[in-house]
Amino acid sequence: MTSLDHPQLSGLGRNPTAPQDVLVRLATHKAGRHGISLRRGRLEDAVVEALLTHGDDSTAVGLHGDRISPAMRRRIAEHPDPAIRDAYTDFVRGMVDRKVRIGIDDLEEAFGQPRTALVSAPGPGLRAAVARAWYDRPLAVQVELLADPDPQVRAAATEHRQPGVPPEWRERCLADPAVRVNVARYLPLTSEQFAQLMRSEEEEVHQAVAGNPHLSAEMVARLLDIDDPLVRVAAAQSRHVDAETRDRLYALVEAERADGSIEADVALSWNFAEPDWLREAPLNERMTYLDCQYTTFRRVLASCHDLPEEAWRRLDNDPELVVRRTAARRSDTPPEVLEGLVRAHGDVLHIRPLLVDHPNFPRHMLRTFVDEPSPNVRYLALQDPELPVADLHQLATAAESFLRRGVARHPNITDALLEHLLCDPDPQVADDAAANSALRATQMYRILTAAGL
């Protein structure tokens, strides 16, 4: 049985206005406990007691830190069942063993030591977890991690450019098989270091070097004849290649993709590297890329903030949607450009802030999206917190469940519409309806009674 077998109970557990007695009754059911586990803020002691009484060690995983009171933390620490006592600690240790990234605060809480001590923990897996989680560690700590005897720790310490590798450690890191690929991506390289890396027979090393932003023109020239799509695309994005060379490199990779090369397709379609150097180039140089045939250059150009009006006009009409969306994120985008872009193509919901949240977006036009043919555009009407009830009813009849879910979460929803969506055939819609803070206590108690709680 999953929480979606009783979605109203799960949603009710998440509802921020659910009173204590409702949560205590929900704790007797698995779906209710699941919903409570997703609830934000501190849980009252009576609710924690109910969860401990009716739940198990999986329930106890979420009962830790500021989520519960000091009294309840002592209660769990003294619990007769070791599975309950150690539920959170065992969970974090399991994440560490499986090399799943977990926050530094969680590591400190689970292992009962400050991060400064965990850096020297006996287990290399834990030391590696600290290196992955402690982003702003001091340079002295970074040096300790770079000198760690275990390769997985050194690798974790060099995954990101920050806090960096001190100059006196660069040679050692470039010679270390555990971290060579990591640091080759971002360390400034001498000619000798570059030549040594290029003598490697590992493709991954060549690919890492090709994406290094510090390469000189001579170094980039050495990359031009390497038969690797990822290297060719990286070289094509370099500031040191001319237009003819760039065209030749892209043409080679395009031909490989046409012949069915997966590597070439990845290099052209799924390579998230960008010519970041273009943002720092002089304006007159940047403007020469306004008509560049390669989308990534125009996208980077559109992320600048000091372009002349003519450039913005052309970028706002770029043939590629990703370029137009990037350009629309500038601070002075005209309202009509924002509205037209969103009305035609919707918004990208996983990128915040949304375009409809732009200060210049005409928010009063959101409710007019209700009648647009695209469901993705109609969904954006729900960004209006005062969307009229008639419009909510219209969207609640949509065939697309994500639209009905949006209505179920809306703050302007009515009691009658909530009751309707609580019985929606899609369990996620019913779950969201039960979690809406507009749900009245009388409706909550009816849900509990209907479930026999």
Short mmCIF file of C-alpha atoms in Angstrom, two decimals:
data_model
loop_
_atom_site.label_atom_id
_atom_site.label_comp_id
_atom_site.label_asym_id
_atom_site.label_seq_id
_atom_site.Cartn_x
_atom_site.Cartn_y
_atom_site.Cartn_z
CA MET A 1 0.00 0.00 0.00
CA THR A 2 1.37 3.44 -0.92
CA SER A 3 0.39 6.92 0.15
CA LEU A 4 -1.48 7.30 -3.14
CA ASP A 5 -3.87 4.54 -2.08
CA HIS A 6 -5.23 7.10 0.40
CA PRO A 7 -4.20 10.42 -1.18
CA GLN A 8 -6.54 12.52 0.95
CA LEU A 9 -4.80 11.29 4.11
CA SER A 10 -1.35 11.97 2.70
CA GLY A 11 -2.34 15.45 1.58
CA LEU A 12 -4.00 16.18 4.89
CA GLY A 13 -0.75 15.34 6.64
CA ARG A 14 0.97 18.08 4.59
CA ASN A 15 -1.78 20.64 5.19
CA PRO A 16 -0.22 23.56 7.12
CA THR A 17 -3.53 24.37 8.87
CA ALA A 18 -4.27 20.82 10.05
CA PRO A 19 -4.77 20.98 13.86
CA GLN A 20 -2.91 18.77 16.28
CA ASP A 21 -5.74 16.31 16.86
CA VAL A 22 -6.07 15.74 13.11
CA LEU A 23 -2.36 14.96 12.83
CA VAL A 24 -2.51 12.61 15.82
CA ARG A 25 -5.30 10.64 14.15
CA LEU A 26 -3.44 10.65 10.83
CA ALA A 27 -0.40 9.15 12.53
CA THR A 28 -2.30 5.88 12.92
CA HIS A 29 -2.30 5.37 9.14
CA LYS A 30 0.67 4.83 6.83
CA ALA A 31 -0.53 7.37 4.26
CA GLY A 32 -1.09 9.94 6.99
CA ARG A 33 2.39 9.36 8.39
CA HIS A 34 3.82 9.79 4.92
CA GLY A 35 2.08 13.15 4.56
CA ILE A 36 3.28 14.30 7.98
CA SER A 37 6.85 13.39 7.01
CA LEU A 38 6.59 15.94 4.17
CA ARG A 39 5.20 18.62 6.45
CA ARG A 40 7.27 21.73 7.05
CA GLY A 41 8.14 23.16 10.43
CA ARG A 42 8.36 21.68 13.92
CA LEU A 43 6.04 18.88 14.90
CA GLU A 44 4.20 19.18 18.20
CA ASP A 45 5.16 16.69 20.89
CA ALA A 46 1.79 14.93 20.83
CA VAL A 47 2.17 14.33 17.10
CA VAL A 48 5.68 12.95 17.55
CA GLU A 49 4.44 10.62 20.28
CA ALA A 50 1.71 9.34 17.95
CA LEU A 51 4.24 8.79 15.17
CA LEU A 52 6.49 6.82 17.53
CA THR A 53 3.54 4.75 18.74
CA HIS A 54 2.16 3.83 15.33
CA GLY A 55 5.17 4.15 13.03
CA ASP A 56 8.44 2.30 12.68
CA ASP A 57 12.08 3.08 12.08
CA SER A 58 11.29 4.55 8.62
CA THR A 59 8.95 7.02 10.31
CA ALA A 60 11.58 7.87 12.91
CA VAL A 61 14.08 8.88 10.21
CA GLY A 62 12.35 12.24 9.89
CA LEU A 63 12.22 12.90 13.64
CA HIS A 64 15.44 14.76 14.32
CA GLY A 65 17.00 18.19 14.74
CA ASP A 66 14.84 21.30 14.92
CA ARG A 67 11.91 19.36 13.48
CA ILE A 68 11.15 18.12 17.00
CA SER A 69 11.52 19.60 20.47
CA PRO A 70 14.53 18.93 22.75
CA ALA A 71 12.24 16.83 24.94
CA MET A 72 11.34 14.61 21.98
CA ARG A 73 14.98 14.33 20.97
CA ARG A 74 15.72 12.99 24.45
CA ARG A 75 12.69 10.71 24.18
CA ILE A 76 14.03 9.17 20.97
CA ALA A 77 17.60 8.93 22.31
CA GLU A 78 16.25 6.85 25.22
CA HIS A 79 13.85 4.75 23.14
CA PRO A 80 14.06 1.02 23.97
CA ASP A 81 14.09 0.03 20.29
CA PRO A 82 17.56 0.60 18.78
CA ALA A 83 16.02 0.81 15.29
CA ILE A 84 14.05 3.86 16.46
CA ARG A 85 16.95 5.34 18.43
CA ASP A 86 19.34 5.12 15.51
CA ALA A 87 16.94 5.58 12.59
CA TYR A 88 18.24 8.96 11.46
CA THR A 89 21.89 8.09 12.08
CA ASP A 90 21.54 4.81 10.21
CA PHE A 91 19.88 6.60 7.31
CA VAL A 92 22.70 9.14 6.99
CA ARG A 93 25.35 6.44 7.33
CA GLY A 94 23.62 4.50 4.56
CA MET A 95 23.71 7.57 2.32
CA VAL A 96 27.41 7.96 3.04
CA ASP A 97 28.09 4.29 2.26
CA ARG A 98 26.24 4.63 -1.05
CA LYS A 99 28.11 7.86 -1.87
CA VAL A 100 24.87 9.84 -2.04
CA ARG A 101 25.47 13.55 -1.47
CA ILE A 102 24.10 14.73 1.85
CA GLY A 103 24.29 18.08 3.61
CA ILE A 104 27.10 18.93 5.98
CA ASP A 105 24.63 19.81 8.76
CA ASP A 106 23.11 16.34 8.46
CA LEU A 107 26.55 14.76 8.71
CA GLU A 108 27.36 16.74 11.85
CA GLU A 109 24.05 15.82 13.47
CA ALA A 110 24.19 12.14 12.57
CA PHE A 111 27.80 11.59 13.58
CA GLY A 112 27.71 13.92 16.58
CA GLN A 113 30.85 15.84 15.65
CA PRO A 114 31.65 19.22 14.09
CA ARG A 115 32.76 19.26 10.46
CA THR A 116 36.28 20.21 11.53
CA ALA A 117 36.53 16.86 13.29
CA LEU A 118 34.74 14.86 10.59
CA VAL A 119 37.44 15.85 8.10
CA SER A 120 39.75 13.51 10.03
CA ALA A 121 37.19 10.74 10.59
CA PRO A 122 38.56 7.18 10.46
CA GLY A 123 36.34 6.14 7.53
CA PRO A 124 37.37 7.44 4.11
CA GLY A 125 33.76 7.33 2.92
CA LEU A 126 32.80 9.84 5.58
CA ARG A 127 35.78 12.06 4.82
CA ALA A 128 34.77 12.02 1.15
CA ALA A 129 31.18 12.90 2.10
CA VAL A 130 32.46 15.89 4.07
CA ALA A 131 34.53 17.01 1.08
CA ARG A 132 31.44 16.85 -1.14
CA ALA A 133 29.21 18.66 1.37
CA TRP A 134 31.39 21.36 2.97
CA TYR A 135 31.48 23.80 0.08
CA ASP A 136 33.01 26.78 1.88
CA ARG A 137 35.73 24.92 3.74
CA PRO A 138 38.91 26.87 4.57
CA LEU A 139 41.96 26.39 2.40
CA ALA A 140 43.79 24.64 5.26
CA VAL A 141 41.05 22.00 5.32
CA GLN A 142 41.24 21.68 1.54
CA VAL A 143 44.97 21.00 1.77
CA GLU A 144 44.30 18.29 4.35
CA LEU A 145 41.83 16.67 1.97
CA LEU A 146 44.21 16.92 -0.99
CA ALA A 147 46.79 15.06 1.10
CA ASP A 148 44.35 12.36 2.18
CA PRO A 149 45.73 8.82 1.67
CA ASP A 150 42.44 7.60 0.15
CA PRO A 151 41.84 8.40 -3.53
CA GLN A 152 38.07 8.75 -3.14
CA VAL A 153 38.60 11.57 -0.65
CA ARG A 154 41.03 13.40 -2.91
CA ALA A 155 38.62 12.97 -5.84
CA ALA A 156 35.72 14.39 -3.81
CA ALA A 157 37.85 17.35 -2.73
CA THR A 158 38.54 18.34 -6.34
CA GLU A 159 35.12 17.85 -7.92
CA HIS A 160 34.52 21.61 -7.97
CA ARG A 161 36.71 24.61 -8.71
CA GLN A 162 36.22 25.98 -5.21
CA PRO A 163 37.84 26.12 -2.74
CA GLY A 164 40.54 25.41 -5.33
CA VAL A 165 44.01 23.92 -5.48
CA PRO A 166 46.92 25.99 -4.12
CA PRO A 167 49.67 26.60 -6.72
CA GLU A 168 52.14 24.46 -4.82
CA TRP A 169 49.73 21.50 -5.05
CA ARG A 170 48.92 21.71 -8.75
CA GLU A 171 51.73 19.53 -10.03
CA ARG A 172 50.98 16.84 -7.49
CA CYS A 173 47.27 16.87 -8.32
CA LEU A 174 47.88 16.70 -12.07
CA ALA A 175 50.03 13.63 -11.49
CA ASP A 176 47.43 11.96 -9.26
CA PRO A 177 45.20 9.53 -11.24
CA ALA A 178 42.42 10.00 -8.69
CA VAL A 179 42.04 13.73 -9.35
CA ARG A 180 43.76 14.35 -12.70
CA VAL A 181 40.55 14.56 -14.72
CA ASN A 182 38.88 16.82 -12.14
CA VAL A 183 41.65 19.40 -11.93
CA ALA A 184 42.46 19.29 -15.66
CA ARG A 185 39.09 20.96 -16.20
CA TYR A 186 39.93 24.16 -14.36
CA LEU A 187 43.58 24.54 -13.28
CA PRO A 188 45.73 27.06 -15.19
CA LEU A 189 48.18 24.84 -17.04
CA THR A 190 51.79 25.45 -18.02
CA SER A 191 52.90 24.33 -21.47
CA GLU A 192 54.68 21.37 -19.91
CA GLN A 193 51.66 20.35 -17.85
CA PHE A 194 49.41 20.62 -20.89
CA ALA A 195 51.78 18.48 -22.98
CA GLN A 196 51.96 15.87 -20.25
CA LEU A 197 48.17 15.63 -20.06
CA MET A 198 47.85 15.35 -23.81
CA ARG A 199 50.26 12.41 -23.80
CA SER A 200 47.71 10.52 -21.74
CA GLU A 201 45.84 7.75 -23.53
CA GLU A 202 42.65 8.48 -21.58
CA GLU A 203 39.91 10.16 -23.61
CA GLU A 204 38.43 11.61 -20.45
CA VAL A 205 41.66 13.49 -19.76
CA HIS A 206 41.63 15.03 -23.23
CA GLN A 207 37.99 16.01 -22.85
CA ALA A 208 38.67 17.63 -19.48
CA VAL A 209 41.60 19.62 -20.86
CA ALA A 210 39.57 20.74 -23.87
CA GLY A 211 37.03 22.38 -21.58
CA ASN A 212 39.64 24.19 -19.50
CA PRO A 213 38.94 27.96 -19.74
CA HIS A 214 42.60 28.92 -19.25
CA LEU A 215 44.06 27.36 -22.41
CA SER A 216 46.33 29.45 -24.59
CA ALA A 217 45.99 29.75 -28.36
CA GLU A 218 48.89 27.33 -28.80
CA MET A 219 47.21 24.78 -26.55
CA VAL A 220 43.91 25.04 -28.40
CA ALA A 221 45.75 24.55 -31.69
CA ARG A 222 47.01 21.22 -30.35
CA LEU A 223 43.41 20.08 -29.81
CA LEU A 224 42.17 20.70 -33.34
CA ASP A 225 43.12 17.34 -34.81
CA ILE A 226 41.94 15.12 -31.95
CA ASP A 227 39.29 12.75 -33.25
CA ASP A 228 36.80 13.16 -30.40
CA PRO A 229 33.44 14.98 -30.79
CA LEU A 230 33.51 16.39 -27.26
CA VAL A 231 37.02 17.76 -27.76
CA ARG A 232 36.08 19.23 -31.13
CA VAL A 233 33.03 21.03 -29.79
CA ALA A 234 34.99 22.35 -26.80
CA ALA A 235 37.72 23.61 -29.13
CA ALA A 236 35.10 25.17 -31.41
CA GLN A 237 33.81 27.18 -28.45
CA SER A 238 37.26 28.54 -27.62
CA ARG A 239 38.04 32.23 -27.98
CA HIS A 240 41.22 31.25 -29.81
CA VAL A 241 39.68 29.74 -32.97
CA ASP A 242 38.63 31.74 -35.99
CA ALA A 243 35.25 31.43 -37.71
CA GLU A 244 36.56 29.13 -40.44
CA THR A 245 38.09 26.71 -37.95
CA ARG A 246 34.95 26.79 -35.83
CA ASP A 247 32.82 25.92 -38.86
CA ARG A 248 35.15 23.07 -39.79
CA LEU A 249 35.04 21.55 -36.31
CA TYR A 250 31.26 21.77 -36.04
CA ALA A 251 30.86 20.32 -39.53
CA LEU A 252 32.98 17.30 -38.60
CA VAL A 253 30.86 16.60 -35.53
CA GLU A 254 27.61 17.16 -37.44
CA ALA A 255 28.78 14.62 -40.04
CA GLU A 256 29.53 12.11 -37.30
CA ARG A 257 26.09 12.61 -35.82
CA ALA A 258 24.53 12.10 -39.23
CA ASP A 259 26.40 8.78 -39.42
CA GLY A 260 24.79 7.69 -36.14
CA SER A 261 27.49 8.62 -33.62
CA ILE A 262 26.00 8.84 -30.13
CA GLU A 263 29.10 10.65 -28.89
CA ALA A 264 28.63 13.33 -31.53
CA ASP A 265 24.96 13.72 -30.64
CA VAL A 266 25.89 14.13 -26.98
CA ALA A 267 28.55 16.69 -27.86
CA LEU A 268 26.11 18.76 -29.89
CA SER A 269 22.87 18.30 -27.98
CA TRP A 270 23.70 17.44 -24.37
CA ASN A 271 26.96 19.26 -23.79
CA PHE A 272 26.17 21.94 -21.22
CA ALA A 273 29.52 23.71 -21.58
CA GLU A 274 29.29 27.28 -22.87
CA PRO A 275 31.77 29.85 -24.22
CA ASP A 276 31.64 31.74 -20.92
CA TRP A 277 34.56 33.91 -21.99
CA LEU A 278 32.21 35.72 -24.35
CA ARG A 279 30.49 37.46 -21.42
CA GLU A 280 33.76 39.18 -20.50
CA ALA A 281 34.77 40.13 -24.06
CA PRO A 282 34.64 43.77 -25.19
CA LEU A 283 31.21 44.82 -26.43
CA ASN A 284 32.32 45.27 -30.02
CA GLU A 285 33.69 41.71 -30.06
CA ARG A 286 30.53 40.30 -28.49
CA MET A 287 28.39 42.01 -31.08
CA THR A 288 30.11 40.07 -33.85
CA TYR A 289 28.40 36.93 -32.48
CA LEU A 290 24.90 38.33 -32.88
CA ASP A 291 24.52 36.45 -36.17
CA CYS A 292 26.58 33.41 -35.14
CA GLN A 293 24.97 30.28 -36.54
CA TYR A 294 25.70 28.32 -33.35
CA THR A 295 22.98 28.72 -30.76
CA THR A 296 25.24 28.46 -27.72
CA PHE A 297 27.08 31.67 -28.65
CA ARG A 298 23.85 33.62 -29.11
CA ARG A 299 22.51 32.20 -25.85
CA VAL A 300 25.60 33.40 -23.95
CA LEU A 301 25.34 36.77 -25.67
CA ALA A 302 21.69 37.01 -24.59
CA SER A 303 22.76 36.50 -20.96
CA CYS A 304 24.72 39.77 -20.99
CA HIS A 305 23.18 42.91 -19.56
CA ASP A 306 24.79 45.78 -21.44
CA LEU A 307 23.80 45.23 -25.05
CA PRO A 308 22.42 48.04 -27.24
CA GLU A 309 18.73 48.17 -28.08
CA GLU A 310 19.22 46.83 -31.60
CA ALA A 311 20.89 43.72 -30.21
CA TRP A 312 17.98 43.08 -27.84
CA ARG A 313 15.50 43.54 -30.66
CA ARG A 314 17.22 40.87 -32.69
CA LEU A 315 17.72 38.50 -29.76
CA ASP A 316 14.04 38.87 -28.84
CA ASN A 317 13.28 37.60 -32.35
CA ASP A 318 15.95 34.91 -32.47
CA PRO A 319 14.87 31.70 -34.25
CA GLU A 320 15.78 29.64 -31.16
CA LEU A 321 13.41 29.73 -28.19
CA VAL A 322 16.22 29.19 -25.67
CA VAL A 323 17.90 32.39 -26.86
CA ARG A 324 14.68 34.39 -26.66
CA ARG A 325 14.00 33.12 -23.15
CA THR A 326 17.52 33.99 -22.03
CA ALA A 327 17.24 37.50 -23.46
CA ALA A 328 13.91 37.98 -21.71
CA ARG A 329 15.60 37.64 -18.31
CA ARG A 330 17.32 41.03 -18.58
CA SER A 331 16.10 43.66 -16.15
CA ASP A 332 14.41 45.99 -18.66
CA THR A 333 12.61 43.52 -20.90
CA PRO A 334 9.50 45.25 -22.34
CA PRO A 335 6.19 43.92 -20.95
CA GLU A 336 4.89 43.07 -24.41
CA VAL A 337 7.97 40.93 -25.12
CA LEU A 338 7.50 38.97 -21.89
CA GLU A 339 3.79 38.48 -22.43
CA GLY A 340 4.17 37.47 -26.06
CA LEU A 341 6.91 34.96 -25.29
CA VAL A 342 5.02 33.31 -22.45
CA ARG A 343 1.70 33.33 -24.29
CA ALA A 344 3.27 31.60 -27.27
CA HIS A 345 5.51 29.11 -25.47
CA GLY A 346 4.65 28.97 -21.78
CA ASP A 347 7.28 29.21 -19.07
CA VAL A 348 10.08 26.92 -17.87
CA LEU A 349 8.83 25.91 -14.45
CA HIS A 350 12.11 24.47 -13.17
CA ILE A 351 14.01 27.72 -13.74
CA ARG A 352 13.42 30.40 -11.14
CA PRO A 353 12.38 33.10 -11.16
CA LEU A 354 9.70 32.42 -13.73
CA LEU A 355 9.29 34.86 -16.57
CA VAL A 356 5.81 35.64 -15.24
CA ASP A 357 7.54 36.78 -12.04
CA HIS A 358 9.66 39.30 -13.92
CA PRO A 359 9.02 42.81 -12.52
CA ASN A 360 7.94 43.99 -15.98
CA PHE A 361 5.54 41.14 -16.69
CA PRO A 362 1.95 42.44 -16.96
CA ARG A 363 0.49 40.30 -14.17
CA HIS A 364 -3.03 41.54 -14.88
CA MET A 365 -2.88 39.59 -18.15
CA LEU A 366 -2.35 36.22 -16.48
CA ARG A 367 -6.04 35.45 -16.21
CA THR A 368 -6.43 35.90 -19.96
CA PHE A 369 -4.26 32.79 -20.42
CA VAL A 370 -7.20 30.63 -19.30
CA ASP A 371 -8.51 30.47 -22.86
CA GLU A 372 -5.21 29.74 -24.60
CA PRO A 373 -5.08 26.46 -26.58
CA SER A 374 -1.86 25.20 -24.98
CA PRO A 375 -2.39 23.59 -21.55
CA ASN A 376 1.12 24.68 -20.55
CA VAL A 377 0.12 28.29 -21.14
CA ARG A 378 -3.27 27.89 -19.43
CA TYR A 379 -1.42 26.57 -16.38
CA LEU A 380 0.28 29.94 -15.96
CA ALA A 381 -3.07 31.61 -15.32
CA LEU A 382 -2.87 29.90 -11.94
CA GLN A 383 0.07 32.15 -11.06
CA ASP A 384 -2.57 34.82 -10.43
CA PRO A 385 -3.48 34.31 -6.73
CA GLU A 386 -6.79 36.10 -7.28
CA LEU A 387 -7.82 34.14 -10.36
CA PRO A 388 -11.64 34.29 -10.53
CA VAL A 389 -13.54 31.27 -9.32
CA ALA A 390 -15.18 30.83 -12.73
CA ASP A 391 -11.74 30.43 -14.28
CA LEU A 392 -10.73 27.93 -11.61
CA HIS A 393 -13.83 25.88 -12.39
CA GLN A 394 -12.94 25.94 -16.07
CA LEU A 395 -9.39 24.71 -15.43
CA ALA A 396 -10.66 22.07 -13.00
CA THR A 397 -12.45 20.35 -15.89
CA ALA A 398 -9.28 20.07 -17.98
CA ALA A 399 -8.23 16.67 -19.25
CA GLU A 400 -4.66 17.34 -18.13
CA SER A 401 -4.21 16.33 -14.51
CA PHE A 402 -1.41 18.87 -13.95
CA LEU A 403 -3.95 21.64 -14.56
CA ARG A 404 -6.36 20.14 -12.06
CA ARG A 405 -3.49 19.80 -9.57
CA GLY A 406 -2.74 23.50 -10.03
CA VAL A 407 -6.36 24.34 -9.23
CA ALA A 408 -6.24 22.06 -6.18
CA ARG A 409 -3.29 24.08 -4.83
CA HIS A 410 -4.75 27.51 -5.63
CA PRO A 411 -5.39 29.89 -2.70
CA ASN A 412 -8.64 31.26 -4.16
CA ILE A 413 -10.33 27.87 -4.35
CA THR A 414 -13.86 27.45 -2.98
CA ASP A 415 -15.16 24.80 -0.60
CA ALA A 416 -17.28 23.25 -3.33
CA LEU A 417 -14.38 23.02 -5.77
CA LEU A 418 -12.14 21.51 -3.09
CA GLU A 419 -14.77 18.87 -2.38
CA HIS A 420 -14.92 18.08 -6.08
CA LEU A 421 -11.14 17.75 -6.45
CA LEU A 422 -10.83 15.65 -3.30
CA CYS A 423 -12.59 12.94 -5.33
CA ASP A 424 -10.54 13.41 -8.50
CA PRO A 425 -9.59 10.15 -10.22
CA ASP A 426 -5.94 11.20 -10.21
CA PRO A 427 -4.63 10.57 -6.68
CA GLN A 428 -2.11 13.43 -6.94
CA VAL A 429 -4.94 15.89 -7.52
CA ALA A 430 -6.80 14.62 -4.45
CA ASP A 431 -3.56 14.75 -2.46
CA ASP A 432 -2.99 18.40 -3.37
CA ALA A 433 -6.60 19.30 -2.61
CA ALA A 434 -6.32 17.84 0.88
CA ALA A 435 -3.09 19.77 1.42
CA ASN A 436 -4.64 23.14 0.52
CA SER A 437 -4.64 25.49 3.52
CA ALA A 438 -8.13 26.64 2.48
CA LEU A 439 -9.55 23.25 3.48
CA ARG A 440 -11.91 23.72 6.42
CA ALA A 441 -11.57 21.73 9.63
CA THR A 442 -15.04 20.23 9.07
CA GLN A 443 -13.81 18.80 5.75
CA MET A 444 -10.69 17.43 7.45
CA TYR A 445 -12.74 15.58 10.05
CA ARG A 446 -15.01 14.15 7.36
CA ILE A 447 -11.93 12.75 5.60
CA LEU A 448 -10.74 11.13 8.81
CA THR A 449 -14.15 9.66 9.59
CA ALA A 450 -14.52 8.28 6.07
CA ALA A 451 -11.15 6.55 6.47
CA GLY A 452 -12.17 5.05 9.82
CA LEU A 453 -9.65 7.10 11.81
#
